[in-house]
Coordinates of C-alpha atoms in Angstrom, one line a residue:
X84 CA -38.9 -6.4 2.1
X85 CA -39.2 -6.0 6.1
X86 CA -39.2 -2.5 7.5
X87 CA -37.9 -1.3 10.8
X88 CA -39.1 2.1 12.3
X89 CA -37.3 3.6 15.4
X90 CA -38.4 7.2 16.2
X91 CA -38.4 9.3 12.9
X92 CA -36.1 7.0 10.8
X93 CA -37.9 4.2 8.9
X94 CA -35.1 1.4 7.7
X95 CA -36.0 -0.9 4.7
X96 CA -34.5 -4.3 4.7
X97 CA -33.1 -4.8 1.4
X98 CA -31.5 -8.0 -0.5
X99 CA -28.3 -6.7 0.9
X100 CA -28.3 -7.5 4.7
X101 CA -24.9 -5.7 5.4
X102 CA -26.3 -2.3 4.3
X103 CA -29.4 -2.9 6.3
X104 CA -27.3 -4.0 9.5
X105 CA -25.0 -0.9 9.0
X106 CA -28.2 1.4 8.8
X107 CA -29.4 -0.1 11.8
X108 CA -26.3 0.5 13.6
X109 CA -26.2 3.8 12.6
X110 CA -29.6 4.5 13.8
X111 CA -28.7 2.6 17.0
X112 CA -25.7 4.7 17.7
X113 CA -27.6 7.8 17.1
X114 CA -30.1 6.8 19.6
X115 CA -27.3 6.4 22.6
X116 CA -27.5 10.1 23.1
X117 CA -31.4 10.3 23.5
X118 CA -32.1 6.8 25.1
X119 CA -31.5 4.7 28.3
X120 CA -28.8 2.3 28.7
X121 CA -30.8 -0.6 27.3
X122 CA -29.8 0.5 23.9
X123 CA -26.1 -1.2 24.3
X124 CA -27.8 -4.3 24.4
X125 CA -29.3 -3.9 21.0
X126 CA -25.9 -2.4 19.7
X127 CA -24.1 -5.4 20.7
X128 CA -26.5 -7.8 19.0
X129 CA -26.7 -5.9 15.9
X130 CA -22.9 -5.5 16.0
X131 CA -22.4 -9.6 15.8
X132 CA -24.0 -9.1 12.2
X133 CA -21.5 -6.8 10.7
X134 CA -18.7 -8.6 9.0
X135 CA -15.1 -7.6 9.0
X136 CA -13.2 -7.6 5.7
X137 CA -9.7 -7.3 4.6
X138 CA -8.7 -4.9 2.2
X139 CA -5.3 -5.3 0.2
X140 CA -3.2 -2.9 -1.8
X141 CA -0.1 -3.0 -3.6
X142 CA 1.9 -0.8 -6.4
X143 CA 3.8 -1.6 -9.3
X144 CA 6.2 1.0 -10.5
X145 CA 7.6 1.0 -14.1
X146 CA 10.6 2.9 -14.8
X147 CA 12.6 3.7 -18.3
X148 CA 16.1 3.5 -16.9
X149 CA 17.6 3.5 -20.6
X150 CA 18.7 6.5 -22.6
X151 CA 16.1 5.7 -25.3
X152 CA 12.3 5.9 -25.2
X153 CA 10.6 2.5 -24.7
X154 CA 7.4 2.2 -27.0
X155 CA 4.3 0.1 -26.1
X156 CA 4.7 -0.9 -22.4
X157 CA 2.3 -3.3 -21.2
X158 CA 1.3 -4.7 -17.8
X159 CA -0.7 -7.9 -17.9
X160 CA -3.3 -8.7 -15.3
X161 CA -5.3 -11.9 -14.3
X162 CA -7.9 -9.6 -13.3
X163 CA -7.9 -5.9 -12.6
X164 CA -9.2 -4.6 -9.3
X165 CA -9.7 -1.1 -8.9
X166 CA -6.4 0.8 -9.8
X167 CA -5.0 4.4 -9.9
X168 CA -2.1 5.3 -12.5
X169 CA 0.3 8.1 -11.6
X170 CA 0.9 10.4 -12.8
X171 CA -2.3 10.7 -15.0
X172 CA -0.9 10.0 -18.4
X173 CA -2.5 8.4 -21.5
X174 CA -3.0 4.6 -21.5
X175 CA -5.3 2.2 -23.2
X176 CA -7.0 -0.8 -21.4
X177 CA -7.2 -4.0 -23.7
X178 CA -8.9 -7.3 -23.0
X179 CA -7.0 -10.4 -23.1
X180 CA -8.0 -13.9 -24.7
X181 CA -7.9 -15.9 -21.2
X182 CA -10.3 -13.2 -19.5
X183 CA -7.5 -11.0 -18.2
X184 CA -7.0 -7.4 -18.9
X185 CA -3.7 -5.5 -20.1
X186 CA -2.9 -1.9 -19.3
X187 CA -0.6 -0.4 -22.0
X188 CA 1.4 2.8 -22.4
X189 CA 2.3 4.1 -25.8
X190 CA 5.6 5.7 -24.8
X191 CA 7.8 6.1 -21.7
X192 CA 10.6 8.3 -22.1
X193 CA 14.1 8.1 -20.4
X194 CA 13.9 8.2 -16.6
X195 CA 10.0 8.7 -16.7
X196 CA 8.5 6.6 -13.8
X197 CA 4.7 5.4 -13.6
X198 CA 3.3 4.0 -10.3
X199 CA 0.0 1.7 -10.9
X200 CA -1.5 1.1 -7.4
X201 CA -4.0 -1.5 -6.8
X202 CA -6.8 -1.9 -4.2
X203 CA -8.5 -5.3 -3.9
X204 CA -10.5 -7.5 -1.1
X205 CA -9.6 -10.8 0.7
X206 CA -9.1 -13.5 -0.3
X207 CA -7.3 -11.9 -3.5
X208 CA -3.5 -11.4 -2.6
X209 CA -1.0 -9.3 -5.1
X210 CA 0.2 -12.6 -6.8
X211 CA -3.1 -13.4 -8.3
X212 CA -3.2 -9.8 -10.1
X213 CA -0.1 -9.1 -12.1
X214 CA 1.4 -11.4 -14.9
X215 CA 3.7 -9.6 -17.0
X216 CA 5.5 -6.3 -17.4
X217 CA 6.9 -6.0 -21.0
X218 CA 7.5 -3.5 -23.8
X219 CA 8.5 -3.8 -27.5
X220 CA 12.1 -3.9 -26.4
X221 CA 11.6 -6.9 -24.1
X222 CA 10.4 -8.0 -20.8
X223 CA 10.8 -5.8 -17.9
X224 CA 13.4 -6.3 -15.2
X225 CA 11.9 -7.1 -11.9
X226 CA 13.3 -5.8 -8.8
X227 CA 11.7 -5.7 -5.1
X228 CA 12.5 -2.1 -4.1
X229 CA 12.0 1.3 -5.9
X230 CA 15.4 2.6 -7.0
X231 CA 16.7 5.7 -5.9
X232 CA 19.6 8.0 -7.1
X233 CA 23.2 7.5 -6.1
X234 CA 24.7 9.7 -3.7
X235 CA 27.6 12.2 -5.1
X236 CA 31.3 11.2 -4.4
X237 CA 31.5 14.3 -2.1
X238 CA 28.7 13.3 0.1
X239 CA 30.0 10.0 0.1
X240 CA 33.3 10.6 1.3
X241 CA 32.1 13.0 3.7
X242 CA 30.0 10.4 5.2
X243 CA 33.1 7.9 5.4
X244 CA 35.0 10.5 7.2
X245 CA 32.3 11.2 9.7
X246 CA 31.9 7.3 10.1
X247 CA 35.8 7.1 10.7
X248 CA 35.6 10.1 13.3
X249 CA 32.9 8.6 15.2
X250 CA 34.3 5.2 15.1
X251 CA 37.8 6.4 16.3
X252 CA 36.1 8.7 19.2
X253 CA 34.2 5.6 20.5
X254 CA 37.5 3.1 20.7
X255 CA 39.1 6.1 22.4
X256 CA 36.5 6.7 25.0
X257 CA 36.2 2.7 25.5
X258 CA 40.3 2.7 26.0
X259 CA 40.0 5.6 28.3
X260 CA 37.2 3.8 30.4
X261 CA 39.2 0.4 30.4
X262 CA 42.4 2.4 31.6
X263 CA 40.3 4.0 34.4
X264 CA 38.8 0.8 35.4
X265 CA 42.6 -0.9 35.5
X266 CA 43.7 1.7 37.7
X267 CA 40.7 1.7 40.0
X268 CA 41.3 -2.1 40.7
X269 CA 44.9 -2.3 41.0
X270 CA 46.0 0.8 42.8

C-alpha cells in the first residue's frame, strides 16, 4: 500500500485505483481554494485516471387487465441487477437452474399494476436481463407502452367539435387571405 500526504489529509492507495484516484481528486479540489494555480496541472493529470461509465435503467410494468385475480405471476431474468419494485408488495425471489433468477408475486388482483425498475452498468443492455413474464394462466402479452385509460365519450365528442371549429376557422382565414391577395393583384 502506498500513501500520499498533502496537508492534513493522508490518502492510502488501495487495491482499487478508482477509489484512490477519486480521493486524490477530492483532495486536490479542496486545495484549489488554498493554493496557487499550479494545482490545476495536478487536477488535469489526475482527471485522466478517472474512468467514465454508462449507467442504464429500464422498467417492466406488469398489469392484470382481466376481471379475475391472476395467481403466481413470475418474471424471469438471465441475471438480476439492482432492482426496485413499486408498489412495495410481497414477492419471492427464486434461483433458476440455468443460473438466472425469477421474481414471483403470489397474486395480482384485477387492474393491479406493478412496476419493476432495473439499474445496471454497460456493457449490459436491457435485452440481456429479462427472459419471460408468465402466470398460472399463461404467458403475458407484451406491449411497448404503458396502457392509459380511454377518454369518456363526452370528452371525445367535445374534442371532435373543437377540432372541427378550429379547422373551419383556419380554412375561412385562408380563403379570406386568398381573396384579399386576388383583389390586390387584379384591381
